mmCIF file of C-alpha atoms in Angstrom:
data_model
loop_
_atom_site.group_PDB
_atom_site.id
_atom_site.type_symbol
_atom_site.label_atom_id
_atom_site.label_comp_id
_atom_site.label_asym_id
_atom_site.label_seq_id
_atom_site.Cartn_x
_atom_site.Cartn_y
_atom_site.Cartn_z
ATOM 1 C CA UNK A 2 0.000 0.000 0.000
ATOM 2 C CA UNK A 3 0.782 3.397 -0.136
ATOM 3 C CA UNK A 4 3.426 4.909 2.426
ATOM 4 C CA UNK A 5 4.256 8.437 3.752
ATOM 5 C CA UNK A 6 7.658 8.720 5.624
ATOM 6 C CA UNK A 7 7.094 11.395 8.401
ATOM 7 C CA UNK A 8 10.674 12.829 9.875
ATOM 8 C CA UNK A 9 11.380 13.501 12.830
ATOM 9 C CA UNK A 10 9.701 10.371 14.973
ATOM 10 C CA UNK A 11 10.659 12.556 18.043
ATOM 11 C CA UNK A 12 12.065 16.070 18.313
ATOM 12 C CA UNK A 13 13.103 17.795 21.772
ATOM 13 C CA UNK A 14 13.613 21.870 21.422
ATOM 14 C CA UNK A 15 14.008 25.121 23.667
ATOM 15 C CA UNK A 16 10.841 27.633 23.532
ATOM 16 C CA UNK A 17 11.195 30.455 20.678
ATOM 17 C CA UNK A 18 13.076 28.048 18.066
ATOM 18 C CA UNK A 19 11.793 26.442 15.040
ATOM 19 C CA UNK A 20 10.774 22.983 14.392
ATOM 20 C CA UNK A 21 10.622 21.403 10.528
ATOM 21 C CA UNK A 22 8.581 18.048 10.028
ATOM 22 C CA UNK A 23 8.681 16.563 6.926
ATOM 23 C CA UNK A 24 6.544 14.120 5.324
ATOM 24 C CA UNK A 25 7.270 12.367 1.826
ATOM 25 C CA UNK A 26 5.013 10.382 0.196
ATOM 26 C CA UNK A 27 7.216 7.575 -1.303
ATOM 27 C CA UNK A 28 5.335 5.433 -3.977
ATOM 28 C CA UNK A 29 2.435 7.911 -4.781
ATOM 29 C CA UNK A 30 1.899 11.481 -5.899
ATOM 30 C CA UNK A 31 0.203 13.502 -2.236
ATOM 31 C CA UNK A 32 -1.645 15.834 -4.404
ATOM 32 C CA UNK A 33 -3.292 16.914 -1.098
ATOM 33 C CA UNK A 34 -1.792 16.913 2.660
ATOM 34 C CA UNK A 35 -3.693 17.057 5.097
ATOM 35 C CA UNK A 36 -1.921 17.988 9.267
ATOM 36 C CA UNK A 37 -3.307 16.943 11.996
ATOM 37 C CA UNK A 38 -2.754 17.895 15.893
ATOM 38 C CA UNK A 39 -3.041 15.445 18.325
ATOM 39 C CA UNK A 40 -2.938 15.763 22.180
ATOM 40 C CA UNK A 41 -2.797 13.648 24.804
ATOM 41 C CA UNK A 42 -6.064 11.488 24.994
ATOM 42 C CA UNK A 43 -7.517 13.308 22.615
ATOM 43 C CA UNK A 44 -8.805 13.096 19.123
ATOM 44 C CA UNK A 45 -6.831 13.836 15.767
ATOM 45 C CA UNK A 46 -7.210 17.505 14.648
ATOM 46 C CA UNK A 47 -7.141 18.742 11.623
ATOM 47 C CA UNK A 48 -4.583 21.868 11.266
ATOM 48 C CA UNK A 49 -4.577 22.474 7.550
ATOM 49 C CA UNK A 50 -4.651 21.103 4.423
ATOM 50 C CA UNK A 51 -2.011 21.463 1.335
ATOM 51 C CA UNK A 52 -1.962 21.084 -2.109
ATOM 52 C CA UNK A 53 0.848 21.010 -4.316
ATOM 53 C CA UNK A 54 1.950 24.243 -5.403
ATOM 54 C CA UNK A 55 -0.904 26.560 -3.640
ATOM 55 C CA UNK A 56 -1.250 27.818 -0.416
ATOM 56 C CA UNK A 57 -2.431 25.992 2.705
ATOM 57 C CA UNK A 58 -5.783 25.955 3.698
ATOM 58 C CA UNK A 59 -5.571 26.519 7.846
ATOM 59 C CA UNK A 60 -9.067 25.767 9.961
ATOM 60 C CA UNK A 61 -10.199 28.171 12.134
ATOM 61 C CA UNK A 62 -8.236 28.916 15.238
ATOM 62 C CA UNK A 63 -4.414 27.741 13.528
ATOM 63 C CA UNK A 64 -2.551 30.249 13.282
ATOM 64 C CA UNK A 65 -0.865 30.156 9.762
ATOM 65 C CA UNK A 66 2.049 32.302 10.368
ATOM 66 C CA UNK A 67 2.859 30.183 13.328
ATOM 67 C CA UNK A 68 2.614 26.816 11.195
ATOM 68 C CA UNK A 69 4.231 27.518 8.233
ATOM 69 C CA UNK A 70 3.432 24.915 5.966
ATOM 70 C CA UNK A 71 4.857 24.044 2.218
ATOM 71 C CA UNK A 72 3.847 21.571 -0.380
ATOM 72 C CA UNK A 73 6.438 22.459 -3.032
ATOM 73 C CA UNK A 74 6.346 18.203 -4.865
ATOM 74 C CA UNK A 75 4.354 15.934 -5.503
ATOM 75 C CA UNK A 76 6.218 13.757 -2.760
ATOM 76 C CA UNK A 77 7.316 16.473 0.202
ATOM 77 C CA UNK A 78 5.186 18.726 2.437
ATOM 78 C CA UNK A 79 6.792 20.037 5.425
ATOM 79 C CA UNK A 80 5.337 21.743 8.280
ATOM 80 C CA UNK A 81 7.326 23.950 10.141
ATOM 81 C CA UNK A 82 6.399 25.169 14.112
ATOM 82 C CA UNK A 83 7.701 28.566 14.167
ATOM 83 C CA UNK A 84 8.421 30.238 17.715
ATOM 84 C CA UNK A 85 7.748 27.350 19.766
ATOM 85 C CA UNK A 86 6.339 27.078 23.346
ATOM 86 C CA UNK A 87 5.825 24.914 25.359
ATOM 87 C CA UNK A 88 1.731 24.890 24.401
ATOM 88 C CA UNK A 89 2.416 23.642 21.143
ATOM 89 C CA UNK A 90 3.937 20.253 22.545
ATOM 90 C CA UNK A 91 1.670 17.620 20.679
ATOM 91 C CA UNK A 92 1.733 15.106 18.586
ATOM 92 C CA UNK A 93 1.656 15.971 14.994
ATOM 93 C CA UNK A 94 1.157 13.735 12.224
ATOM 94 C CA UNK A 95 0.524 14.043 8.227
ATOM 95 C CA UNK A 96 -1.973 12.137 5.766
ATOM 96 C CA UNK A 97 -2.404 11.695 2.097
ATOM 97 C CA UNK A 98 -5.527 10.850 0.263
ATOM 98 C CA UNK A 99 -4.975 7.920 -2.503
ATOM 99 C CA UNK A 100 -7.210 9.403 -4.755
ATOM 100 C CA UNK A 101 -10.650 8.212 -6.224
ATOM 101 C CA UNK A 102 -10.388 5.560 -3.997
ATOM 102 C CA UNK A 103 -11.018 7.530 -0.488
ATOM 103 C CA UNK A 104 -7.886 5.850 1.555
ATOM 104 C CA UNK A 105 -6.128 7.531 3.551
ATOM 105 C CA UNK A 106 -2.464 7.110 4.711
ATOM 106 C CA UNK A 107 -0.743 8.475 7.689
ATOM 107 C CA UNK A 108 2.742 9.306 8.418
ATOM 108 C CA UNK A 109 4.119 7.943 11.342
ATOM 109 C CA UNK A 110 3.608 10.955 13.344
ATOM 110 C CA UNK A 111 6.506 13.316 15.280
ATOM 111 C CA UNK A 112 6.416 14.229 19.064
ATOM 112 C CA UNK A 113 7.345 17.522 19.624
ATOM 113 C CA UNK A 114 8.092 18.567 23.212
ATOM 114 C CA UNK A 115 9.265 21.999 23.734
ATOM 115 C CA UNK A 116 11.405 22.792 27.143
ATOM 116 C CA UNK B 4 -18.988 21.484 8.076
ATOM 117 C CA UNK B 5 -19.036 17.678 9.289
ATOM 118 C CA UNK B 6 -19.750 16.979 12.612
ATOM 119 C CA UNK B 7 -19.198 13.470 14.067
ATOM 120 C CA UNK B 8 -19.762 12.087 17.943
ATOM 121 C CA UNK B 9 -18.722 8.884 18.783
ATOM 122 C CA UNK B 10 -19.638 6.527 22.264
ATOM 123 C CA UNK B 11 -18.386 5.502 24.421
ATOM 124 C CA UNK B 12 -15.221 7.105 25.498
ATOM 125 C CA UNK B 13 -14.313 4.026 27.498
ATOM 126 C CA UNK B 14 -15.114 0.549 26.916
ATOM 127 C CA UNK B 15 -13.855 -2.394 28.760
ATOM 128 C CA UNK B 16 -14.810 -6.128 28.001
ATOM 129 C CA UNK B 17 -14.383 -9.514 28.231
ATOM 130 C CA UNK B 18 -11.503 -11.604 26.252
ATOM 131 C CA UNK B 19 -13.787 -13.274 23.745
ATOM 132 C CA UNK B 20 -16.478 -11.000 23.863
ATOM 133 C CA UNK B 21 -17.682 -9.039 21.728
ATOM 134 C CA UNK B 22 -16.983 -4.689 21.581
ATOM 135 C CA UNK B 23 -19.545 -2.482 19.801
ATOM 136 C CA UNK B 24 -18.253 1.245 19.212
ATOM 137 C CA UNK B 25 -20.828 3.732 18.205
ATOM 138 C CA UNK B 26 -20.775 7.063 15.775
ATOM 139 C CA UNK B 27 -23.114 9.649 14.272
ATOM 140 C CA UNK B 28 -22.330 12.275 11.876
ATOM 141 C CA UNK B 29 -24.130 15.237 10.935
ATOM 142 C CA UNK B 30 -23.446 15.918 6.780
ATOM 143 C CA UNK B 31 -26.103 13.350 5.390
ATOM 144 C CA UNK B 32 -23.860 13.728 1.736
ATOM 145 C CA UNK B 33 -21.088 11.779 3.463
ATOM 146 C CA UNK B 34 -20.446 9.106 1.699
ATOM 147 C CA UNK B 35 -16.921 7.229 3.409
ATOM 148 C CA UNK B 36 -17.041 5.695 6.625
ATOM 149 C CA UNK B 37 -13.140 4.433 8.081
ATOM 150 C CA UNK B 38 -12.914 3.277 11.097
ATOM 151 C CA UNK B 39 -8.818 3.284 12.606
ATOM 152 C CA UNK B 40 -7.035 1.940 15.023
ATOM 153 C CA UNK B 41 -4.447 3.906 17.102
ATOM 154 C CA UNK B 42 -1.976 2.497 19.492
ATOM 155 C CA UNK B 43 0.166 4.519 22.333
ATOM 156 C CA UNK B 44 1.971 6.458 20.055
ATOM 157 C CA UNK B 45 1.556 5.649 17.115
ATOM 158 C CA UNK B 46 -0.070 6.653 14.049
ATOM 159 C CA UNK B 47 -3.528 5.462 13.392
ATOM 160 C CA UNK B 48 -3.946 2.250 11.053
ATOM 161 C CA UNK B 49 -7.193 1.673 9.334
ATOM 162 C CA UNK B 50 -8.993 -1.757 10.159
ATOM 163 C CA UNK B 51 -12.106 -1.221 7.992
ATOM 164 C CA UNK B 52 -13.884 1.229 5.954
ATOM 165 C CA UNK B 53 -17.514 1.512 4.117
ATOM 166 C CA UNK B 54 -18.874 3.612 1.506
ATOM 167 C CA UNK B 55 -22.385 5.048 1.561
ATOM 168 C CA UNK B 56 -23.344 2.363 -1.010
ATOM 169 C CA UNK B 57 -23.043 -0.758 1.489
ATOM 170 C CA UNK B 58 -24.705 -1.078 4.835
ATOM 171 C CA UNK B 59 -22.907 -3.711 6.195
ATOM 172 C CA UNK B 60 -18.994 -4.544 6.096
ATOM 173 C CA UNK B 61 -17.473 -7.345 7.167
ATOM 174 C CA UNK B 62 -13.410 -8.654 7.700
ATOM 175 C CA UNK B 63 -12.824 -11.416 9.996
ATOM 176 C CA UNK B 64 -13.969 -10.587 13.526
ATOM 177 C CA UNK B 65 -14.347 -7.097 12.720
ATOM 178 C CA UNK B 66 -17.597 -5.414 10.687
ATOM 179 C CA UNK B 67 -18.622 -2.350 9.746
ATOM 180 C CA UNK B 68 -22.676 -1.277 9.516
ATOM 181 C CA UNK B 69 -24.191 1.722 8.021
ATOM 182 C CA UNK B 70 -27.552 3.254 8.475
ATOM 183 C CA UNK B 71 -27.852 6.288 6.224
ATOM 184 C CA UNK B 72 -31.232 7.326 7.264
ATOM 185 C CA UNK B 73 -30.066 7.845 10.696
ATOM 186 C CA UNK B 74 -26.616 8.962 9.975
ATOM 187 C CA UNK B 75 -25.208 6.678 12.382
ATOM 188 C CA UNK B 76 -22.944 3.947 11.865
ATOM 189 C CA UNK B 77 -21.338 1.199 14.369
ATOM 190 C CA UNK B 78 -17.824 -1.095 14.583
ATOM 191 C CA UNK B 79 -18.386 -4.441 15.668
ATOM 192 C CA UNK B 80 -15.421 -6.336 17.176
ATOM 193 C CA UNK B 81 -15.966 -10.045 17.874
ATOM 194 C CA UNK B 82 -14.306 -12.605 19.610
ATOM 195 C CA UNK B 83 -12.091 -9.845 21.350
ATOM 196 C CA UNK B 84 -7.874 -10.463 22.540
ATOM 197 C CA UNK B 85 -5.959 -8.416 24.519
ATOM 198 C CA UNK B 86 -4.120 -7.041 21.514
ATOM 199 C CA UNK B 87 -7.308 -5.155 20.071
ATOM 200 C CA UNK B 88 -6.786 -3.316 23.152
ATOM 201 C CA UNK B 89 -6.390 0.305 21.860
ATOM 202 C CA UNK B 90 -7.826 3.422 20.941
ATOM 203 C CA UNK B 91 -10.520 3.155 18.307
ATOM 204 C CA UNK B 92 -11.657 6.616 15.948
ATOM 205 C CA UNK B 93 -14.302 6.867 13.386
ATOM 206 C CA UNK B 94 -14.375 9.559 10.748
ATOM 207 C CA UNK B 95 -16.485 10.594 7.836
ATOM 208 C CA UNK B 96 -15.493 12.188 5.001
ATOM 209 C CA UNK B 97 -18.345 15.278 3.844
ATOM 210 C CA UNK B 98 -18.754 16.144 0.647
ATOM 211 C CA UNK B 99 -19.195 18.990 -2.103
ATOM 212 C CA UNK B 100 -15.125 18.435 -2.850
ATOM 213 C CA UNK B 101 -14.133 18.377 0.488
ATOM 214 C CA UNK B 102 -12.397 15.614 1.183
ATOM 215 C CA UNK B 103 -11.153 16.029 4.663
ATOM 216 C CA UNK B 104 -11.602 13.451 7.295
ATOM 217 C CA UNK B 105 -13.728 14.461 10.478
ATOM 218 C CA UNK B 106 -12.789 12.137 13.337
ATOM 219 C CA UNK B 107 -14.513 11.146 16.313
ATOM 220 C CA UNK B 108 -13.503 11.729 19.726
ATOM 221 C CA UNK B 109 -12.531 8.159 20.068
ATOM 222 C CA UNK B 110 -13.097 5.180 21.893
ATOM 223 C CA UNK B 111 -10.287 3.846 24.127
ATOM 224 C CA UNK B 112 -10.889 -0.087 24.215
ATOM 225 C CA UNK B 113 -9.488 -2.505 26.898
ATOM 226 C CA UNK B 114 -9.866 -6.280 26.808
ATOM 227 C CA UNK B 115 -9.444 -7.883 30.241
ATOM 228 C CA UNK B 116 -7.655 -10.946 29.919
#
C-alpha cells in the first residue's frame, strides 16, 4: 500500500526556536496533505490542508504564520512550528488521500516537546 | 462542516467477547465511513472502511454497519484479545469536494484478559 515517511519520529527543542517536520510520500503522488494535531487522549485535529503548489488551507483557530506549511512536490510537504512554546507540545502527524479511492495514509507521526 | 460524535469514550470487556463502538455524523452527503485503530503512540492504522453504497462490512472478527437514514454507523469487534486493546476513531469524510476526514472523539478499548 501506499506509504508516507514522516521525519522527525521525536524532536526535543528550547521555547522560541523552530521545528521542521517533513513528510514524503514515497510510492504515490500527495496531491493533497492534510496535518493533523493530536494531544494527549484526545482526538486527531485537523490543522490544515495542502496542495501542491498553492497555499495551505488553515481551519479556524491555527494560526498560519505560526505553522508555516509548504507543499512544493508531488512527494514532500513540510510543516514547520515557528516560535515554539511549550503549548504547542503535541503530537503531529501528516496524511495523504490515494485518490478516487477515499484511503487515507498516515505518516508515522513526530512528538514535539518543547522545554 | 461535518460533525461526528462517537460513544463511548471508554469501553472495557471480556476476552472473547464481543466490543460495539458507536458514531453519528451530521453531513447526510457523506459518503466514506473508516474506522482506525491507534496504538500509544503511534499513528492510526485503518482496520475497515464503508462507503455510503453498502450497509454492512465485514473482515474477519471485525464489521462495519451503516444506516444512512439515521446517519449513524457502528464497529463491531468479535471474539475480542488483549491485543485489540487500543484506541478506536471513526471519521467521515463530507462532501461537495471536500475531502477532509472528520474524526470522532474516540473510543479507548481494553480487553481484560
Amino acid at each position: 500500500g501506499a506509504v508516507v515517511s514522516q521525519h522527525p519520529s521525536r524532536v526535543i527543542c528550547k521555547s522560541g526556536t523552530s521545528v521542521k517536520i517533513e513528510c514524503r510520500s514515497l510510492d504515490f503522488q500527495a496531491t493533497t496533505m492534510f496535518w493533523y494535531r493530536q494531544f494527549p487522549k484526545q482526538s486527531l485535529m485537523l490543522m490544515a490542508t495542502s496542495n501542491e503548489g498553492s497555499k495551505a488551507t488553515y481551519e479556524q483557530g491555527v494560526e498560519k504564520d505560526k505553522f508555516l506549511i509548504n507543499h512544493a512536490s508531488l512527494t514532500l510537504s513540510t510543516l514547520t512550528v515557528t516560535s515554539a512554546h511549550p503549548e504547542d507540545s503535541s503530537f503531529y502527524i501528516c496524511s495523504s488521500e490515494q485518490g478516487f479511492n477515499y484511503g487515507y495514509t498516515f505518516g508515522s507521526g513526530t512528538r514535539l516537546t518543547v522545554v | 462542516g461535518e460533525n461526528v460524535e462517537q460513544h463511548p469514550s471508554t469501553l472495557s470487556v471480556q476476552e472473547g467477547d464481543s466490543a460495539v463502538i458507536k458514531c453519528t455524523y451530521s453531513d447526510s452527503a457523506s459518503n466514506y465511513f473508516p474506522w482506525y485503530k491507534q496504538e500509544l503512540g503511534k499513528r492510526p492504522q485503518l482496520i475497515i472502511d464503508i462507503r455510503s453504497n453498502v450497509g454492512e462490512k465485514k473482515d474477519q472478527r471485525i464489521a462495519v454497519t451503516l444506516n444512512k437514514t439515521a446517519k449513524h454507523f457502528s464497529l463491531h469487534i468479535t471474539e475480542t484479545q488483549p491485543e485489540d486493546s487500543a484506541v478506536y476513531f471513526c471519521a467521515a469524510i463530507g462532501n461537495f469536494g471536500n475531502e477532509k476526514l472528520t474524526f470522532g472523539t474516540g473510543t479507548r478499548l481494553t480487553i481484560i484478559p
